[in-house]
Coordinates of C-alpha atoms in Angstrom, one line a residue:
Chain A
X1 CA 94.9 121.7 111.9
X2 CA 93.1 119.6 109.6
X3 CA 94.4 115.8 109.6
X4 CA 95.6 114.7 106.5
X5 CA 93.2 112.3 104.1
X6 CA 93.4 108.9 104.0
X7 CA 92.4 105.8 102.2
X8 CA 91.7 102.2 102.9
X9 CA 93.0 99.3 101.4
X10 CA 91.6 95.8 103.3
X11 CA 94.2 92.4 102.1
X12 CA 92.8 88.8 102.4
X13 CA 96.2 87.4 102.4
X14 CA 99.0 86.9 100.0
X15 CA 98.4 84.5 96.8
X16 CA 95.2 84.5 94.5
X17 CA 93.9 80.8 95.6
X18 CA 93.9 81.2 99.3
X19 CA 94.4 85.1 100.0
X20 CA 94.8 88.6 98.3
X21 CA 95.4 88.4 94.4
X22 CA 98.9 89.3 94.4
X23 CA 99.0 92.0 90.9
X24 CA 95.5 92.9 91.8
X25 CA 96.6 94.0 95.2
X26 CA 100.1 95.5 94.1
X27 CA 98.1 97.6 91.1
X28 CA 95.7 98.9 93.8
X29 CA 98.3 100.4 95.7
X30 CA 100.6 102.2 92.7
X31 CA 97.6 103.8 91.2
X32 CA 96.3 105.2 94.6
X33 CA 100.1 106.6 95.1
X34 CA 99.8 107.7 91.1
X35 CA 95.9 109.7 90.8
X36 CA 95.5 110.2 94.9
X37 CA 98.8 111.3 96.3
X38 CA 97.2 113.9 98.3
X39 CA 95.6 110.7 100.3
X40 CA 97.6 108.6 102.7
X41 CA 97.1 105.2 102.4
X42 CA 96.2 102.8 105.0
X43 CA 96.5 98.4 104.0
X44 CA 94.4 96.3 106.9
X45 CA 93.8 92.7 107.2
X46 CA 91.8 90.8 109.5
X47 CA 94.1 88.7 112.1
X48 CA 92.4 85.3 112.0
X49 CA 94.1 82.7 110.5
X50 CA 93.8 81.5 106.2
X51 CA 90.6 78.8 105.9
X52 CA 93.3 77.2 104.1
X53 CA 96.9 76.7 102.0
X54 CA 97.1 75.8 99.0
X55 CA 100.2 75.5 97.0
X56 CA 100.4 77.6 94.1
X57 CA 102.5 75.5 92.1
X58 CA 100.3 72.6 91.9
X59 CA 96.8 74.3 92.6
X60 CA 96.0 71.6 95.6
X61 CA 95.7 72.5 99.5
X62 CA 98.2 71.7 101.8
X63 CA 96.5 70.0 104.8
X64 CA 99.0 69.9 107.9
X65 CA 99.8 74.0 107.1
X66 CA 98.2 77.3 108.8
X67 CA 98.7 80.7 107.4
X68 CA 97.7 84.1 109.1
X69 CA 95.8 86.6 106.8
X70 CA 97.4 89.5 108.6
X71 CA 100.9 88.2 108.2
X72 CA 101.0 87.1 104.8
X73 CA 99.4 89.9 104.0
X74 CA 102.0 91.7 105.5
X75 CA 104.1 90.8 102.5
X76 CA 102.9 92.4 100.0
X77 CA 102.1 95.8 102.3
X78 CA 105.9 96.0 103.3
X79 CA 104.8 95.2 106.8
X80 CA 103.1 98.2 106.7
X81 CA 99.9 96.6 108.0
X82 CA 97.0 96.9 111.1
X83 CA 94.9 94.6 112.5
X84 CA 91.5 95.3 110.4
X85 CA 89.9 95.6 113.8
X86 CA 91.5 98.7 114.4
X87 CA 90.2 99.9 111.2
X88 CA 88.1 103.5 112.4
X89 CA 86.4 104.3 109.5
X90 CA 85.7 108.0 110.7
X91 CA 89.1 108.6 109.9
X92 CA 88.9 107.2 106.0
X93 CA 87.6 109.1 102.9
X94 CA 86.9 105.9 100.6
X95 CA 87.7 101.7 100.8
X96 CA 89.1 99.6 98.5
X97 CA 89.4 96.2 98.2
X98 CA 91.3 93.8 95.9
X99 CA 90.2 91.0 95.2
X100 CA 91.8 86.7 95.2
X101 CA 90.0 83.9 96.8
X102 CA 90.8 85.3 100.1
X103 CA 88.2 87.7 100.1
X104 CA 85.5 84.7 98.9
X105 CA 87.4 82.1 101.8
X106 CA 88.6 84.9 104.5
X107 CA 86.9 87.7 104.2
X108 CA 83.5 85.8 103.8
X109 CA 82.5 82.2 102.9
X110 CA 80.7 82.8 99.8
X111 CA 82.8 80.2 97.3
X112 CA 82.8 77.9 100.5
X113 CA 79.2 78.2 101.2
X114 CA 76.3 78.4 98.9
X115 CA 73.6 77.8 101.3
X116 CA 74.0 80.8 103.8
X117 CA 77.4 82.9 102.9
X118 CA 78.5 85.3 105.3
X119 CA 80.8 88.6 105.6
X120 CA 83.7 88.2 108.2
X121 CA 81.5 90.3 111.1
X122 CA 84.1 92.8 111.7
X123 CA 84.6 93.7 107.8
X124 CA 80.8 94.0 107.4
X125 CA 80.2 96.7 110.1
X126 CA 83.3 98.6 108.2
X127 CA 81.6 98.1 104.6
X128 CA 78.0 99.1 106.0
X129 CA 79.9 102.2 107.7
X130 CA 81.4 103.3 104.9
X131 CA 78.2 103.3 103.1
X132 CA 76.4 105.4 105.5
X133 CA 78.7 107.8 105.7
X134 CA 78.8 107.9 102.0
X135 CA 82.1 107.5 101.6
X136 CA 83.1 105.6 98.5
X137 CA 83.8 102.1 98.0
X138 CA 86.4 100.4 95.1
X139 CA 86.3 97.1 94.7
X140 CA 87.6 94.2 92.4
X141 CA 87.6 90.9 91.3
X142 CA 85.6 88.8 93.5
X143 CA 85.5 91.5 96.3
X144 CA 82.5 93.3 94.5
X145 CA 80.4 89.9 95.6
X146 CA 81.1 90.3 99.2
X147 CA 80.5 94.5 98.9
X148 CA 77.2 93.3 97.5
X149 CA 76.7 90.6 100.4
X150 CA 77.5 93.2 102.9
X151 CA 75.0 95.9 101.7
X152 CA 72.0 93.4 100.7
X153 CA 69.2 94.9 101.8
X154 CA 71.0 98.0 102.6
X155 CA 72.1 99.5 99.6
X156 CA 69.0 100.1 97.1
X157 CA 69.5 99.0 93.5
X158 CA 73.4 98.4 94.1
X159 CA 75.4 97.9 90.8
X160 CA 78.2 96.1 89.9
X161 CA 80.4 93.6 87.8
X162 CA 82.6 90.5 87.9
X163 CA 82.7 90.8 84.2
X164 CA 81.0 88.6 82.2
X165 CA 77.6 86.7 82.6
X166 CA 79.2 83.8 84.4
X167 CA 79.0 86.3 87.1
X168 CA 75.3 87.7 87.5
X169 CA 73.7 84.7 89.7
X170 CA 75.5 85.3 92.5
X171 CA 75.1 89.0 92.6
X172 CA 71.6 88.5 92.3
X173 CA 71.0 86.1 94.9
X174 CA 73.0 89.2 97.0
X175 CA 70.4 91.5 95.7
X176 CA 72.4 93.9 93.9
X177 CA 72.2 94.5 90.0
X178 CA 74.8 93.3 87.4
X179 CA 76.5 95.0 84.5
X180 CA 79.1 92.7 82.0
X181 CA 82.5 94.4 81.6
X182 CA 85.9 93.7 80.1
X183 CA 88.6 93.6 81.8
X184 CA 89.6 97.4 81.3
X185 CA 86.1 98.8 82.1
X186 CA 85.3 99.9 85.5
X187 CA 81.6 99.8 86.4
X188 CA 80.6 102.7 88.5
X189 CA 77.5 103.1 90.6
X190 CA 77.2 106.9 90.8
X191 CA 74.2 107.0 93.4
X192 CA 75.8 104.7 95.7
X193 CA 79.1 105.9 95.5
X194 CA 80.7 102.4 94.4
X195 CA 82.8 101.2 91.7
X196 CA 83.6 97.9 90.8
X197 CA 86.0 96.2 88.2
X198 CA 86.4 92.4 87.0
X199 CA 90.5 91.9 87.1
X200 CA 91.5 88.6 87.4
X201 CA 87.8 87.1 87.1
X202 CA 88.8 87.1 83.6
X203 CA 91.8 85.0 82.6
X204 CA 93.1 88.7 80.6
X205 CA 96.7 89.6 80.5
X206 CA 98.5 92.0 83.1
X207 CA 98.6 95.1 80.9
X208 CA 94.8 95.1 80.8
X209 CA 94.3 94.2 84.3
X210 CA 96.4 96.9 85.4
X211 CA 94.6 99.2 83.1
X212 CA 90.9 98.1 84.9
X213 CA 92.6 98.8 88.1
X214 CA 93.7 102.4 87.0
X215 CA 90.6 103.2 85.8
X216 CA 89.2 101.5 88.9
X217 CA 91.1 104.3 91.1
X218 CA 90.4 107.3 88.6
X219 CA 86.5 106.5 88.9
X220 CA 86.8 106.6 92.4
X221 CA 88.1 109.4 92.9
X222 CA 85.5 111.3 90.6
X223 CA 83.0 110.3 93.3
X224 CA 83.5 112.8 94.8
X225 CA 86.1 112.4 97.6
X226 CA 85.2 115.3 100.0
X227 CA 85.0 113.7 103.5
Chain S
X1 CA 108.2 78.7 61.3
X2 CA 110.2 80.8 63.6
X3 CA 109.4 80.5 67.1
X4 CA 108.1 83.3 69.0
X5 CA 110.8 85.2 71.2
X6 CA 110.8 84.5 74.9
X7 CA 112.1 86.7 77.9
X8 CA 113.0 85.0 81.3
X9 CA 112.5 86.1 84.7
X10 CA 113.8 84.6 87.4
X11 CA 112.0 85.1 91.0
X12 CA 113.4 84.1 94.6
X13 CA 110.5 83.6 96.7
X14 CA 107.5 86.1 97.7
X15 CA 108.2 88.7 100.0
X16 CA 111.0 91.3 100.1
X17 CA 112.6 90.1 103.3
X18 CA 112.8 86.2 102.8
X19 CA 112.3 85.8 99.3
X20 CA 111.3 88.0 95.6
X21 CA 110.1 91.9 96.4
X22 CA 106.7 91.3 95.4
X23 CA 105.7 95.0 94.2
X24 CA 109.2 94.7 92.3
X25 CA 108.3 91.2 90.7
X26 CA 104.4 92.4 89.4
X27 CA 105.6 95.9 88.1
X28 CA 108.3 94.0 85.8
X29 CA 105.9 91.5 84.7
X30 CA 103.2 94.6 83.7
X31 CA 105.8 96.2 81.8
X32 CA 107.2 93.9 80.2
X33 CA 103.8 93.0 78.8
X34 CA 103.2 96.5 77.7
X35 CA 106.6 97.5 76.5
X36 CA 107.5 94.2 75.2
X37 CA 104.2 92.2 74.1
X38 CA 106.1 90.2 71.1
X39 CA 107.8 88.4 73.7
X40 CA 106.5 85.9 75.7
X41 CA 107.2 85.9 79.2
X42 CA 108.3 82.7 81.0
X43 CA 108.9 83.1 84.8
X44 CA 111.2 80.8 87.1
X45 CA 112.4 80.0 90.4
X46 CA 114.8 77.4 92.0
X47 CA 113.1 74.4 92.8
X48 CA 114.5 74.3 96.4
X49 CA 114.0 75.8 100.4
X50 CA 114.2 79.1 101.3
X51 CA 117.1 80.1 103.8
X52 CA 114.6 80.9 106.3
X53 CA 110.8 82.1 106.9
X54 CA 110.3 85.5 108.2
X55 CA 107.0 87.0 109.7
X56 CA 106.8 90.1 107.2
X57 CA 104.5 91.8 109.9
X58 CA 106.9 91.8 112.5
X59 CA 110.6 90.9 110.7
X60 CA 111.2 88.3 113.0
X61 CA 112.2 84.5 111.8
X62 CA 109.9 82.0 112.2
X63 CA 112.3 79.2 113.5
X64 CA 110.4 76.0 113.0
X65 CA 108.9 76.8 109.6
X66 CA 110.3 76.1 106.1
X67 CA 109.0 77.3 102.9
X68 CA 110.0 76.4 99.0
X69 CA 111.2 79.0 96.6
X70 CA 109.7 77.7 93.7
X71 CA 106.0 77.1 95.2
X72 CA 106.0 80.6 96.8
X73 CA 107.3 82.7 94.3
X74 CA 103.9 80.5 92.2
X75 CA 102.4 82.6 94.3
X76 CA 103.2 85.8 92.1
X77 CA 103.2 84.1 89.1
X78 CA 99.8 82.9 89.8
X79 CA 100.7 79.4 89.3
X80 CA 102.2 79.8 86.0
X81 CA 106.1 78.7 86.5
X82 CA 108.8 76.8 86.0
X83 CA 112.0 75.3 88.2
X84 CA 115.1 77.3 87.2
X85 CA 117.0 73.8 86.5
X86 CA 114.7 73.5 82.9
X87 CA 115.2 77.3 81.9
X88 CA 117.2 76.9 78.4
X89 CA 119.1 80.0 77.6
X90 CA 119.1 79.2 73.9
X91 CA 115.3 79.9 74.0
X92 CA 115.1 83.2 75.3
X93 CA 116.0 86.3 74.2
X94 CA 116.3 88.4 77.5
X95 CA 117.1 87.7 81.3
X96 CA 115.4 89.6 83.8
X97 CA 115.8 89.4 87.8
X98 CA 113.6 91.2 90.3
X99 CA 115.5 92.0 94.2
X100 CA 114.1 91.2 97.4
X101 CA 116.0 89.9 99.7
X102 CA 115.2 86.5 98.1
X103 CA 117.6 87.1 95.5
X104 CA 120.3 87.6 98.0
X105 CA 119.5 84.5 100.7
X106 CA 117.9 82.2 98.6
X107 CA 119.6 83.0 94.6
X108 CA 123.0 84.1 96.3
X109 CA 124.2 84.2 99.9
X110 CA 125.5 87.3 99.5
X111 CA 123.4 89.1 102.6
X112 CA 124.7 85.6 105.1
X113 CA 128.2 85.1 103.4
X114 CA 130.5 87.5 103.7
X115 CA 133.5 86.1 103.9
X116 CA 133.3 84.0 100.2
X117 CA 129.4 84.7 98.5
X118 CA 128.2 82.2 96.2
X119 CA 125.6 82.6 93.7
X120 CA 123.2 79.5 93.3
X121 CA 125.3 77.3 90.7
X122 CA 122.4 76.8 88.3
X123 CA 121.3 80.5 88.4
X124 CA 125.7 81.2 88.0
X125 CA 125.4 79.4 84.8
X126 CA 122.2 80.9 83.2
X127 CA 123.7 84.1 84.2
X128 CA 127.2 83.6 82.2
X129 CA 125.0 82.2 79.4
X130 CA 123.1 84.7 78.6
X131 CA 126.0 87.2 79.2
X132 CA 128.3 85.3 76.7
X133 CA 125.1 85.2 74.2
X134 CA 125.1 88.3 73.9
X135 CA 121.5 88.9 75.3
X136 CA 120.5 92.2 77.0
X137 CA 120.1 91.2 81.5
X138 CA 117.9 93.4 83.5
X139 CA 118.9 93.8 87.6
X140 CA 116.6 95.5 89.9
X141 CA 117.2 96.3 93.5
X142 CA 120.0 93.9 95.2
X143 CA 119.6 91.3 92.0
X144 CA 122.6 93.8 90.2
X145 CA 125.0 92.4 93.1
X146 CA 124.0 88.9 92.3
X147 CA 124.6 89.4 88.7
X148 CA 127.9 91.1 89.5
X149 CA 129.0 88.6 91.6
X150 CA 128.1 85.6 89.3
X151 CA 129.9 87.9 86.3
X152 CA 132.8 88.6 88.4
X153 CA 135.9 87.7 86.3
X154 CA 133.9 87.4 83.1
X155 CA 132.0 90.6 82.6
X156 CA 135.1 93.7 81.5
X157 CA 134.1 97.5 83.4
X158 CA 130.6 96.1 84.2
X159 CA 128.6 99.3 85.4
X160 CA 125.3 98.7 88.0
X161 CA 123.5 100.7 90.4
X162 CA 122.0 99.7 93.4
X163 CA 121.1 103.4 94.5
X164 CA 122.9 105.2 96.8
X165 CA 126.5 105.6 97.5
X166 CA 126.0 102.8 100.2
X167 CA 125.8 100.4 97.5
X168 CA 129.4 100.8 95.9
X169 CA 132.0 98.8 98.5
X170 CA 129.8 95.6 98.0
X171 CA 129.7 95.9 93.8
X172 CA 133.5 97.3 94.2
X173 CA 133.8 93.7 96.0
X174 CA 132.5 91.9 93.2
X175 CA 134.9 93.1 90.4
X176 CA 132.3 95.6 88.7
X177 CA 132.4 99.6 88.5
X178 CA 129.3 101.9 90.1
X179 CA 127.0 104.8 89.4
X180 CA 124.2 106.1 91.9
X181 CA 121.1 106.4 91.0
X182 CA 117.9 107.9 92.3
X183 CA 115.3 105.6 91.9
X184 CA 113.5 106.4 88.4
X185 CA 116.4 106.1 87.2
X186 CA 117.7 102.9 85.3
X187 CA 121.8 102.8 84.8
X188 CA 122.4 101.4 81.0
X189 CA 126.0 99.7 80.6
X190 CA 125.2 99.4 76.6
X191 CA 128.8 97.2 76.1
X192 CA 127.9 94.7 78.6
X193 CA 123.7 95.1 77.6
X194 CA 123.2 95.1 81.1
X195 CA 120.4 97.5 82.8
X196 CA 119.8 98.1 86.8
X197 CA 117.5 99.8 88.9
X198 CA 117.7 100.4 93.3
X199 CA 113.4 100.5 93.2
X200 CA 113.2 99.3 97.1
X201 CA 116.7 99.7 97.8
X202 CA 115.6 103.3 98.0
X203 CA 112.6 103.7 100.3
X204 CA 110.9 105.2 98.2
X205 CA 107.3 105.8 97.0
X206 CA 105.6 103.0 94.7
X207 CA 104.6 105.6 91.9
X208 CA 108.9 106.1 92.0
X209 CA 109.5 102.7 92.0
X210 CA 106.9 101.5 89.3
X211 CA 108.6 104.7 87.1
X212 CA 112.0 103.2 87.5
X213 CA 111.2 99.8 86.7
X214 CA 109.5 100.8 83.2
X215 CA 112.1 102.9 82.5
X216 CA 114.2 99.5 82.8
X217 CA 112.2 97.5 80.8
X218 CA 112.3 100.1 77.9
X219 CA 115.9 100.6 78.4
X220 CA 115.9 96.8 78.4
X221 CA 114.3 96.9 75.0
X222 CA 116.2 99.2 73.3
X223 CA 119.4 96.8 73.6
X224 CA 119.0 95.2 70.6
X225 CA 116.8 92.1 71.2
X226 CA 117.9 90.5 67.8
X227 CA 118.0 87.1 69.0

């Protein structure tokens, strides 16, 4: 009996300043349901705790608060969430992952950190699996920054976007290539297997965020999802 | 110079079991963009503490924590919100009100109360305001017993869906009529101009859900927004 397909989605939290990008995530998971419904999908999140809070009302940290990435990510999966940790990526056919400052502060350090940024260990192996086995690999927002830290010097002429120029200098000092996008305009790299899409990097209004993140999920499953 | 048209939503938190459904809350805010992109869309919450704090991974309280509606629910609205004490029904041409269980611990206490439910005074007299004004309200999920309840004695044959048959003795309770509905499926009471959807008071898949929230939001526009 062949198992059935699935797909994973990796959270950073719950709220675009100190976790997962809310819409971003929420988009991610209605268009895998719309264009891949033969695919079950999967949401992880690692179970360490938030590098911070920070109130989304006023934009400023909350000091004396701490915040689990697992849990709050929980909220926007539903509760239907697993330790990233027991993420096996022999059982997965493609990765996706949204974007928010979580996956810059959680998921690595790279807007914390400019002098030696570094992919949370356990979500490094996964991304570097995933690329061996040549499995495909969505991301968006600021996520396509830590794909590209992951895979430096792994991946060979890696491309991607975070949308417009403001973006290229840190991809660079990654080692990947850049490409500018709008909002709605997915950049795919056919050769190794990834696809990338700004989202919320530009300040651009739901209805062409959500049609990036579509796109996002239709060019990833044109690369060829056959594991 | 005429102003430019307004629709108000009103949020409870961020995360279906303590505070707004969160895939419910981004879906209506992408459609409404889409469907209705003359309008601009102003979002709220009450500016006060949520009943309680529960761990959405495992659906137990968290005793000793306390979280604000208004700051949370930020959250989803990406910072870009407003306390539901400054929302001026003269400005706005439309009401709309996403469920989670927010809207029914933290807007109402209909799920804790149910001997003599209350909806939230301020959100009672928005509610009636925009009701006598004439101006179309949109319910989704368990927000169509809040606006039952705060309509109760006002509203004549008021017709609302929360799904299922399971639904009916609670909106029975509150003075109003019932139809099930699957989940696509809005329920349009065209005398009143109010529109409901069940989206997660089914279980049901987030392709279903996002269908039966645009379908609101389109039914939503077709009730004459004149004002």
């Amino acid at each position: 009996m062949q198992k059935q397909k699935k797909i994973a989605v990796v959270l950073s939290g719950c709220g675009h300043i100190d976790g997962a990008e809310i819409t971003e995530s929420v988009l991610t998971l209605l268009y895998l349901d719309r264009h891949l419904s033969g695919y079950k999908v999967e949401i992880f999140a690692p179970d360490i705790n938030q590098s911070h809070v920070v109130d989304h009302q006023t934009g400023q940290e909350v000091k004396n608060e701490t915040r689990n990435v697992l849990k709050e990510a929980a909220r926007i999966a539903r509760g239907r969430i697993t330790s990233l940790d027991q993420l096996k990526v022999d059982e997965f056919s493609a990765l996706v992952m949204p974007g928010g400052f979580g996956a810059a502060k959680n998921l690595s350090d790279i807007a914390i950190n400019n002098n030696d940024p570094k992919v949370l260990p356990s979500l490094a192996e996964i991304i570097k699996k995933f690329y061996q086995q040549e499995k495909p690999i969505a991301a968006i927002c600021i996520a396509p920054a830590v794909l590209a830290l992951a895979l430096k010097g792994l991946a060979k002429d890696l491309l991607v976007t975070l949308g417009d120029e403001s973006g290229e200098p840190m991809i660079k000092k990654f080692g990947a290539s850049y490409q500018t996008a709008i909002t709605e305009l997915p950049v795919v790299d056919q050769k190794n297997k990834v696809v990338t899409v700004s989202a919320y990097m530009r300040d651009d209004k739901i209805s062409n965020i959500a049609y990036g993140i579509e796109s996002l999920v239709i060019a990833l499953k044109n690369l060829w999802l056959n594991h």
